[in-house]
PDB file of C-alpha atoms in Angstrom:
ATOM      1  CA  UNK A  11       0.023   0.033   0.014  1.00  0.00           C
ATOM      2  CA  UNK A  12       1.289   3.504  -0.859  1.00  0.00           C
ATOM      3  CA  UNK A  13       1.090   6.316   1.740  1.00  0.00           C
ATOM      4  CA  UNK A  14       1.557  10.024   1.210  1.00  0.00           C
ATOM      5  CA  UNK A  15       3.854  12.218   3.237  1.00  0.00           C
ATOM      6  CA  UNK A  16       3.820  16.013   2.971  1.00  0.00           C
ATOM      7  CA  UNK A  17       6.911  17.934   4.090  1.00  0.00           C
ATOM      8  CA  UNK A  18       6.572  21.650   4.964  1.00  0.00           C
ATOM      9  CA  UNK A  19       9.840  23.496   4.998  1.00  0.00           C
ATOM     10  CA  UNK A  20      10.048  27.191   5.824  1.00  0.00           C
ATOM     11  CA  UNK A  21      13.651  27.971   5.035  1.00  0.00           C
ATOM     12  CA  UNK A  22      14.231  31.233   3.208  1.00  0.00           C
ATOM     13  CA  UNK A  23      17.614  30.706   1.647  1.00  0.00           C
ATOM     14  CA  UNK A  24      18.593  28.272  -1.098  1.00  0.00           C
ATOM     15  CA  UNK A  25      20.114  25.947  -0.035  1.00  0.00           C
ATOM     16  CA  UNK A  26      19.054  26.160   3.640  1.00  0.00           C
ATOM     17  CA  UNK A  27      19.692  24.099   6.731  1.00  0.00           C
ATOM     18  CA  UNK A  28      15.928  23.839   7.201  1.00  0.00           C
ATOM     19  CA  UNK A  29      15.525  22.113   3.809  1.00  0.00           C
ATOM     20  CA  UNK A  30      18.534  19.897   4.602  1.00  0.00           C
ATOM     21  CA  UNK A  31      16.995  18.727   7.811  1.00  0.00           C
ATOM     22  CA  UNK A  32      13.615  18.260   6.104  1.00  0.00           C
ATOM     23  CA  UNK A  33      15.236  16.006   3.439  1.00  0.00           C
ATOM     24  CA  UNK A  34      16.980  13.926   6.077  1.00  0.00           C
ATOM     25  CA  UNK A  35      13.706  13.378   7.945  1.00  0.00           C
ATOM     26  CA  UNK A  36      11.823  12.489   4.766  1.00  0.00           C
ATOM     27  CA  UNK A  37      14.533   9.998   3.725  1.00  0.00           C
ATOM     28  CA  UNK A  38      14.472   8.390   7.221  1.00  0.00           C
ATOM     29  CA  UNK A  39      10.675   8.173   7.294  1.00  0.00           C
ATOM     30  CA  UNK A  40      10.638   6.710   3.735  1.00  0.00           C
ATOM     31  CA  UNK A  41      13.090   4.031   4.850  1.00  0.00           C
ATOM     32  CA  UNK A  42      11.114   3.261   8.012  1.00  0.00           C
ATOM     33  CA  UNK A  43       7.809   2.974   6.102  1.00  0.00           C
ATOM     34  CA  UNK A  44       9.541   0.780   3.538  1.00  0.00           C
ATOM     35  CA  UNK A  45      10.784  -1.439   6.293  1.00  0.00           C
ATOM     36  CA  UNK A  46       7.154  -2.061   7.321  1.00  0.00           C
ATOM     37  CA  UNK A  47       6.403  -3.354   3.833  1.00  0.00           C
ATOM     38  CA  UNK A  48       4.753  -0.216   2.337  1.00  0.00           C
ATOM     39  CA  UNK A  49       5.754   2.547  -0.011  1.00  0.00           C
ATOM     40  CA  UNK A  50       5.791   6.272   0.577  1.00  0.00           C
ATOM     41  CA  UNK A  51       5.175   9.206  -1.740  1.00  0.00           C
ATOM     42  CA  UNK A  52       6.915  12.366  -0.489  1.00  0.00           C
ATOM     43  CA  UNK A  53       5.531  15.765  -1.459  1.00  0.00           C
ATOM     44  CA  UNK A  54       7.657  18.722  -0.418  1.00  0.00           C
ATOM     45  CA  UNK A  55       6.098  22.202  -0.068  1.00  0.00           C
ATOM     46  CA  UNK A  56       8.661  25.064  -0.035  1.00  0.00           C
ATOM     47  CA  UNK A  57       6.864  27.826   1.737  1.00  0.00           C
ATOM     48  CA  UNK A  58       9.194  30.521   0.496  1.00  0.00           C
ATOM     49  CA  UNK A  59       7.773  29.834  -2.958  1.00  0.00           C
ATOM     50  CA  UNK A  60       4.258  30.663  -1.633  1.00  0.00           C
ATOM     51  CA  UNK A  61       5.265  33.845   0.188  1.00  0.00           C
ATOM     52  CA  UNK A  62       3.480  36.222  -2.152  1.00  0.00           C
ATOM     53  CA  UNK A  63       0.451  34.029  -2.456  1.00  0.00           C
ATOM     54  CA  UNK A  64       0.279  33.707   1.331  1.00  0.00           C
ATOM     55  CA  UNK A  65       0.391  37.472   1.674  1.00  0.00           C
ATOM     56  CA  UNK A  66      -2.433  37.877  -0.849  1.00  0.00           C
ATOM     57  CA  UNK A  67      -4.477  35.226   0.777  1.00  0.00           C
ATOM     58  CA  UNK A  68      -4.062  36.863   4.230  1.00  0.00           C
ATOM     59  CA  UNK A  69      -4.979  40.349   3.010  1.00  0.00           C
ATOM     60  CA  UNK A  70      -7.885  39.500   0.714  1.00  0.00           C
ATOM     61  CA  UNK A  71      -9.393  36.453   2.575  1.00  0.00           C
ATOM     62  CA  UNK A  72      -9.402  34.533  -0.681  1.00  0.00           C
ATOM     63  CA  UNK A  73      -6.878  31.832  -1.255  1.00  0.00           C
ATOM     64  CA  UNK A  74      -4.777  31.923  -4.531  1.00  0.00           C
ATOM     65  CA  UNK A  75      -4.818  28.809  -6.690  1.00  0.00           C
ATOM     66  CA  UNK A  76      -1.307  27.921  -5.372  1.00  0.00           C
ATOM     67  CA  UNK A  77      -2.453  28.263  -1.753  1.00  0.00           C
ATOM     68  CA  UNK A  78      -5.613  26.207  -2.434  1.00  0.00           C
ATOM     69  CA  UNK A  79      -3.504  23.519  -4.017  1.00  0.00           C
ATOM     70  CA  UNK A  80      -1.156  23.427  -1.067  1.00  0.00           C
ATOM     71  CA  UNK A  81      -4.038  23.188   1.370  1.00  0.00           C
ATOM     72  CA  UNK A  82      -5.472  20.303  -0.588  1.00  0.00           C
ATOM     73  CA  UNK A  83      -2.150  18.444  -0.570  1.00  0.00           C
ATOM     74  CA  UNK A  84      -1.771  18.864   3.218  1.00  0.00           C
ATOM     75  CA  UNK A  85      -5.253  17.744   4.148  1.00  0.00           C
ATOM     76  CA  UNK A  86      -4.997  14.679   1.883  1.00  0.00           C
ATOM     77  CA  UNK A  87      -1.748  13.492   3.370  1.00  0.00           C
ATOM     78  CA  UNK A  88      -1.274  10.353   5.584  1.00  0.00           C
ATOM     79  CA  UNK A  89       1.430  12.167   7.561  1.00  0.00           C
ATOM     80  CA  UNK A  90       3.187  15.534   7.918  1.00  0.00           C
ATOM     81  CA  UNK A  91       6.751  16.717   8.563  1.00  0.00           C
ATOM     82  CA  UNK A  92       6.907  20.414   9.524  1.00  0.00           C
ATOM     83  CA  UNK A  93      10.301  22.114   9.703  1.00  0.00           C
ATOM     84  CA  UNK A  94      10.853  25.778  10.490  1.00  0.00           C
ATOM     85  CA  UNK A  95      13.802  28.085  11.167  1.00  0.00           C
ATOM     86  CA  UNK A  96      13.720  29.767  14.570  1.00  0.00           C
ATOM     87  CA  UNK A  97      13.028  33.499  14.423  1.00  0.00           C
ATOM     88  CA  UNK A  98      12.938  35.458  17.759  1.00  0.00           C
ATOM     89  CA  UNK A  99      12.607  32.279  19.852  1.00  0.00           C
ATOM     90  CA  UNK A 100       9.678  30.901  17.823  1.00  0.00           C
ATOM     91  CA  UNK A 101       8.569  29.609  14.475  1.00  0.00           C
ATOM     92  CA  UNK A 102       9.013  31.898  11.478  1.00  0.00           C
ATOM     93  CA  UNK A 103       6.347  34.277  10.379  1.00  0.00           C
ATOM     94  CA  UNK A 104       6.217  32.567   6.893  1.00  0.00           C
ATOM     95  CA  UNK A 105       5.538  29.233   8.641  1.00  0.00           C
ATOM     96  CA  UNK A 106       2.782  30.717  10.817  1.00  0.00           C
ATOM     97  CA  UNK A 107       1.152  32.381   7.816  1.00  0.00           C
ATOM     98  CA  UNK A 108       0.768  28.999   6.088  1.00  0.00           C
ATOM     99  CA  UNK A 109      -0.608  27.381   9.165  1.00  0.00           C
ATOM    100  CA  UNK A 110      -3.082  30.260   9.507  1.00  0.00           C
ATOM    101  CA  UNK A 111      -4.534  29.709   6.111  1.00  0.00           C
ATOM    102  CA  UNK A 112      -5.137  26.053   6.720  1.00  0.00           C
ATOM    103  CA  UNK A 113      -8.713  24.935   7.479  1.00  0.00           C
ATOM    104  CA  UNK A 114      -9.202  24.348  11.233  1.00  0.00           C
ATOM    105  CA  UNK A 115     -10.002  20.735  10.354  1.00  0.00           C
ATOM    106  CA  UNK A 116      -7.118  20.153   7.928  1.00  0.00           C
ATOM    107  CA  UNK A 117      -4.943  18.204  10.394  1.00  0.00           C
ATOM    108  CA  UNK A 118      -7.523  16.277  12.403  1.00  0.00           C
ATOM    109  CA  UNK A 119      -5.838  13.141  13.748  1.00  0.00           C
ATOM    110  CA  UNK A 120      -2.863  13.449  11.344  1.00  0.00           C
ATOM    111  CA  UNK A 121       0.518  12.174  12.430  1.00  0.00           C
ATOM    112  CA  UNK A 122       2.999  15.068  12.505  1.00  0.00           C
ATOM    113  CA  UNK A 123       6.679  15.187  13.140  1.00  0.00           C
ATOM    114  CA  UNK A 124       7.977  18.654  14.245  1.00  0.00           C
ATOM    115  CA  UNK A 125      11.432  19.986  13.679  1.00  0.00           C
ATOM    116  CA  UNK A 126      13.359  23.271  13.792  1.00  0.00           C
ATOM    117  CA  UNK A 127      16.697  24.764  12.956  1.00  0.00           C
ATOM    118  CA  UNK A 128      18.684  27.630  14.460  1.00  0.00           C
ATOM    119  CA  UNK A 129      22.168  28.958  14.799  1.00  0.00           C
ATOM    120  CA  UNK A 130      22.443  28.095  18.434  1.00  0.00           C
ATOM    121  CA  UNK A 131      21.182  25.345  20.790  1.00  0.00           C
ATOM    122  CA  UNK A 132      19.664  27.959  22.987  1.00  0.00           C
ATOM    123  CA  UNK A 133      16.519  27.806  20.889  1.00  0.00           C
ATOM    124  CA  UNK A 134      15.828  24.108  21.296  1.00  0.00           C
ATOM    125  CA  UNK A 135      12.839  24.669  23.485  1.00  0.00           C
ATOM    126  CA  UNK A 136      10.980  26.020  20.561  1.00  0.00           C
ATOM    127  CA  UNK A 137       9.735  22.518  19.864  1.00  0.00           C
ATOM    128  CA  UNK A 138       7.793  22.091  23.054  1.00  0.00           C
ATOM    129  CA  UNK A 139       6.966  25.806  23.795  1.00  0.00           C
ATOM    130  CA  UNK A 140       5.767  26.740  20.286  1.00  0.00           C
ATOM    131  CA  UNK A 141       5.491  23.994  17.694  1.00  0.00           C
ATOM    132  CA  UNK A 142       3.930  21.213  19.815  1.00  0.00           C
ATOM    133  CA  UNK A 143       1.115  23.416  21.314  1.00  0.00           C
ATOM    134  CA  UNK A 144       0.404  24.760  17.803  1.00  0.00           C
ATOM    135  CA  UNK A 145      -0.208  21.365  16.207  1.00  0.00           C
ATOM    136  CA  UNK A 146      -1.977  20.027  19.329  1.00  0.00           C
ATOM    137  CA  UNK A 147      -4.422  22.917  18.974  1.00  0.00           C
ATOM    138  CA  UNK A 148      -5.083  21.726  15.432  1.00  0.00           C
ATOM    139  CA  UNK A 149      -5.884  18.223  16.759  1.00  0.00           C
ATOM    140  CA  UNK A 150      -2.881  16.652  15.037  1.00  0.00           C
ATOM    141  CA  UNK A 151      -1.060  13.650  16.597  1.00  0.00           C
ATOM    142  CA  UNK A 152       2.458  14.938  17.280  1.00  0.00           C
ATOM    143  CA  UNK A 153       5.069  12.193  17.703  1.00  0.00           C
ATOM    144  CA  UNK A 154       6.912  12.201  20.995  1.00  0.00           C
ATOM    145  CA  UNK A 155      10.370  12.992  19.444  1.00  0.00           C
ATOM    146  CA  UNK A 156      10.895  16.393  17.989  1.00  0.00           C
ATOM    147  CA  UNK A 157      14.067  17.124  16.070  1.00  0.00           C
ATOM    148  CA  UNK A 158      16.041  20.377  16.705  1.00  0.00           C
ATOM    149  CA  UNK A 159      19.273  21.049  14.866  1.00  0.00           C
ATOM    150  CA  UNK A 160      21.679  23.896  15.624  1.00  0.00           C
ATOM    151  CA  UNK A 161      24.327  24.686  12.990  1.00  0.00           C
ATOM    152  CA  UNK A 162      26.976  22.583  14.807  1.00  0.00           C
ATOM    153  CA  UNK A 163      24.570  19.512  15.021  1.00  0.00           C
ATOM    154  CA  UNK A 164      24.669  18.729  11.325  1.00  0.00           C
ATOM    155  CA  UNK A 165      26.806  15.713  10.669  1.00  0.00           C
ATOM    156  CA  UNK A 166      26.696  14.664  14.342  1.00  0.00           C
ATOM    157  CA  UNK A 167      25.760  11.206  15.559  1.00  0.00           C
ATOM    158  CA  UNK A 168      23.313  12.730  18.034  1.00  0.00           C
ATOM    159  CA  UNK A 169      21.255  14.430  15.330  1.00  0.00           C
ATOM    160  CA  UNK A 170      21.220  11.241  13.184  1.00  0.00           C
ATOM    161  CA  UNK A 171      19.892   9.269  16.166  1.00  0.00           C
ATOM    162  CA  UNK A 172      17.116  11.732  16.800  1.00  0.00           C
ATOM    163  CA  UNK A 173      16.161  11.852  13.151  1.00  0.00           C
ATOM    164  CA  UNK A 174      15.853   8.018  12.950  1.00  0.00           C
ATOM    165  CA  UNK A 175      13.909   7.812  16.239  1.00  0.00           C
ATOM    166  CA  UNK A 176      11.397  10.482  15.234  1.00  0.00           C
ATOM    167  CA  UNK A 177      11.090   8.901  11.719  1.00  0.00           C
ATOM    168  CA  UNK A 178      10.349   5.593  13.223  1.00  0.00           C
ATOM    169  CA  UNK A 179       7.656   7.039  15.399  1.00  0.00           C
ATOM    170  CA  UNK A 180       6.026   8.842  12.511  1.00  0.00           C
ATOM    171  CA  UNK A 181       6.250   5.768  10.241  1.00  0.00           C
ATOM    172  CA  UNK A 182       4.459   3.645  12.815  1.00  0.00           C
ATOM    173  CA  UNK A 183       1.610   6.048  12.924  1.00  0.00           C
ATOM    174  CA  UNK A 184       1.421   6.594   9.166  1.00  0.00           C
ATOM    175  CA  UNK A 185       1.019   2.789   8.465  1.00  0.00           C
ATOM    176  CA  UNK A 186      -1.257   2.106  11.464  1.00  0.00           C
ATOM    177  CA  UNK A 187      -4.722   0.928  10.765  1.00  0.00           C
ATOM    178  CA  UNK A 188      -7.679   1.801  13.062  1.00  0.00           C
ATOM    179  CA  UNK A 189      -8.273  -1.157  15.372  1.00  0.00           C
ATOM    180  CA  UNK A 190     -11.627  -1.850  16.980  1.00  0.00           C
ATOM    181  CA  UNK A 191     -13.779  -4.784  17.957  1.00  0.00           C
ATOM    182  CA  UNK A 192     -16.699  -5.069  15.659  1.00  0.00           C
ATOM    183  CA  UNK A 193     -19.916  -3.976  17.207  1.00  0.00           C
ATOM    184  CA  UNK A 194     -18.232  -2.076  20.088  1.00  0.00           C
ATOM    185  CA  UNK A 195     -17.200   1.137  18.305  1.00  0.00           C
ATOM    186  CA  UNK A 196     -19.965   3.076  16.746  1.00  0.00           C
ATOM    187  CA  UNK A 197     -18.613   6.616  16.356  1.00  0.00           C
ATOM    188  CA  UNK A 198     -15.799   7.736  14.070  1.00  0.00           C
ATOM    189  CA  UNK A 199     -12.571   8.047  16.097  1.00  0.00           C
ATOM    190  CA  UNK A 200     -11.640  11.474  14.762  1.00  0.00           C
ATOM    191  CA  UNK A 201     -13.231  14.463  13.064  1.00  0.00           C
ATOM    192  CA  UNK A 202     -13.185  14.450   9.289  1.00  0.00           C
ATOM    193  CA  UNK A 203     -10.359  16.386   7.721  1.00  0.00           C
ATOM    194  CA  UNK A 204     -11.128  19.342   5.389  1.00  0.00           C
ATOM    195  CA  UNK A 205      -8.907  21.441   3.055  1.00  0.00           C
ATOM    196  CA  UNK A 206     -11.288  24.337   3.325  1.00  0.00           C
ATOM    197  CA  UNK A 207     -11.346  24.715  -0.461  1.00  0.00           C
ATOM    198  CA  UNK A 208     -15.006  23.647  -0.961  1.00  0.00           C
ATOM    199  CA  UNK A 209     -17.631  26.087  -2.017  1.00  0.00           C
ATOM    200  CA  UNK A 210     -19.427  25.598   1.289  1.00  0.00           C
ATOM    201  CA  UNK A 211     -16.327  26.714   3.152  1.00  0.00           C
ATOM    202  CA  UNK A 212     -16.514  30.251   1.688  1.00  0.00           C
ATOM    203  CA  UNK A 213     -17.904  32.638   4.266  1.00  0.00           C
ATOM    204  CA  UNK A 214     -19.750  35.894   3.375  1.00  0.00           C
ATOM    205  CA  UNK A 215     -17.586  39.032   3.772  1.00  0.00           C
ATOM    206  CA  UNK A 216     -20.075  40.484   6.320  1.00  0.00           C
ATOM    207  CA  UNK A 217     -19.563  37.425   8.455  1.00  0.00           C
ATOM    208  CA  UNK A 218     -15.741  37.639   8.190  1.00  0.00           C
ATOM    209  CA  UNK A 219     -15.934  41.336   9.044  1.00  0.00           C
ATOM    210  CA  UNK A 220     -18.162  40.654  12.132  1.00  0.00           C
ATOM    211  CA  UNK A 221     -15.860  37.943  13.301  1.00  0.00           C
ATOM    212  CA  UNK A 222     -12.966  40.405  13.367  1.00  0.00           C
ATOM    213  CA  UNK A 223     -14.839  43.216  15.179  1.00  0.00           C
ATOM    214  CA  UNK A 224     -12.570  44.475  17.965  1.00  0.00           C
ATOM    215  CA  UNK A 225      -9.666  42.304  16.671  1.00  0.00           C
ATOM    216  CA  UNK A 226      -7.785  44.439  14.191  1.00  0.00           C
ATOM    217  CA  UNK A 227      -5.205  42.339  12.476  1.00  0.00           C
TER     218      UNK A 227
END
């Protein structure tokens, strides 16, 4: 059976350490899923390529075709790897812009591996203080091991061990099948995922305006 993995990478330069870490994680997850007898299709979304589209979407309230396509790819995935550089002790603004344009039901029950890069190890707490709460709020299933890489970590044994441990955890969730005793589980275990691109998802401008009263963004 073939599974689909989406990789979000928010690096700004090319090449970037953020993309390098994302590629290492994707390769490790691919190997781990293959070791479980299944194949994996990896779809990388470079958020810097969507920067202008994200700004347009945020300021007009209407997603561009590129943003709509990216939202569809994310919500249809079996698993997600999210990697961001650390800016001012948190995830980057570009990364947060993309998360903000996702539908609130886009990640329901989705296995997610979180990772971050920075110039110094002092920012390692960003995983548990910023990224994990963000994806938990979106009802994703965040794997226990997050991967943080400072500049000096690349090429180290410690980083490789964390990458493979996190990859194994994500692979286990990606290939897992719902288990239940027939006749004892009546309700769906999770809420249905939605990309937010359907016609029914478009809200009237008056409703959007009312929802932002007193909250000038």
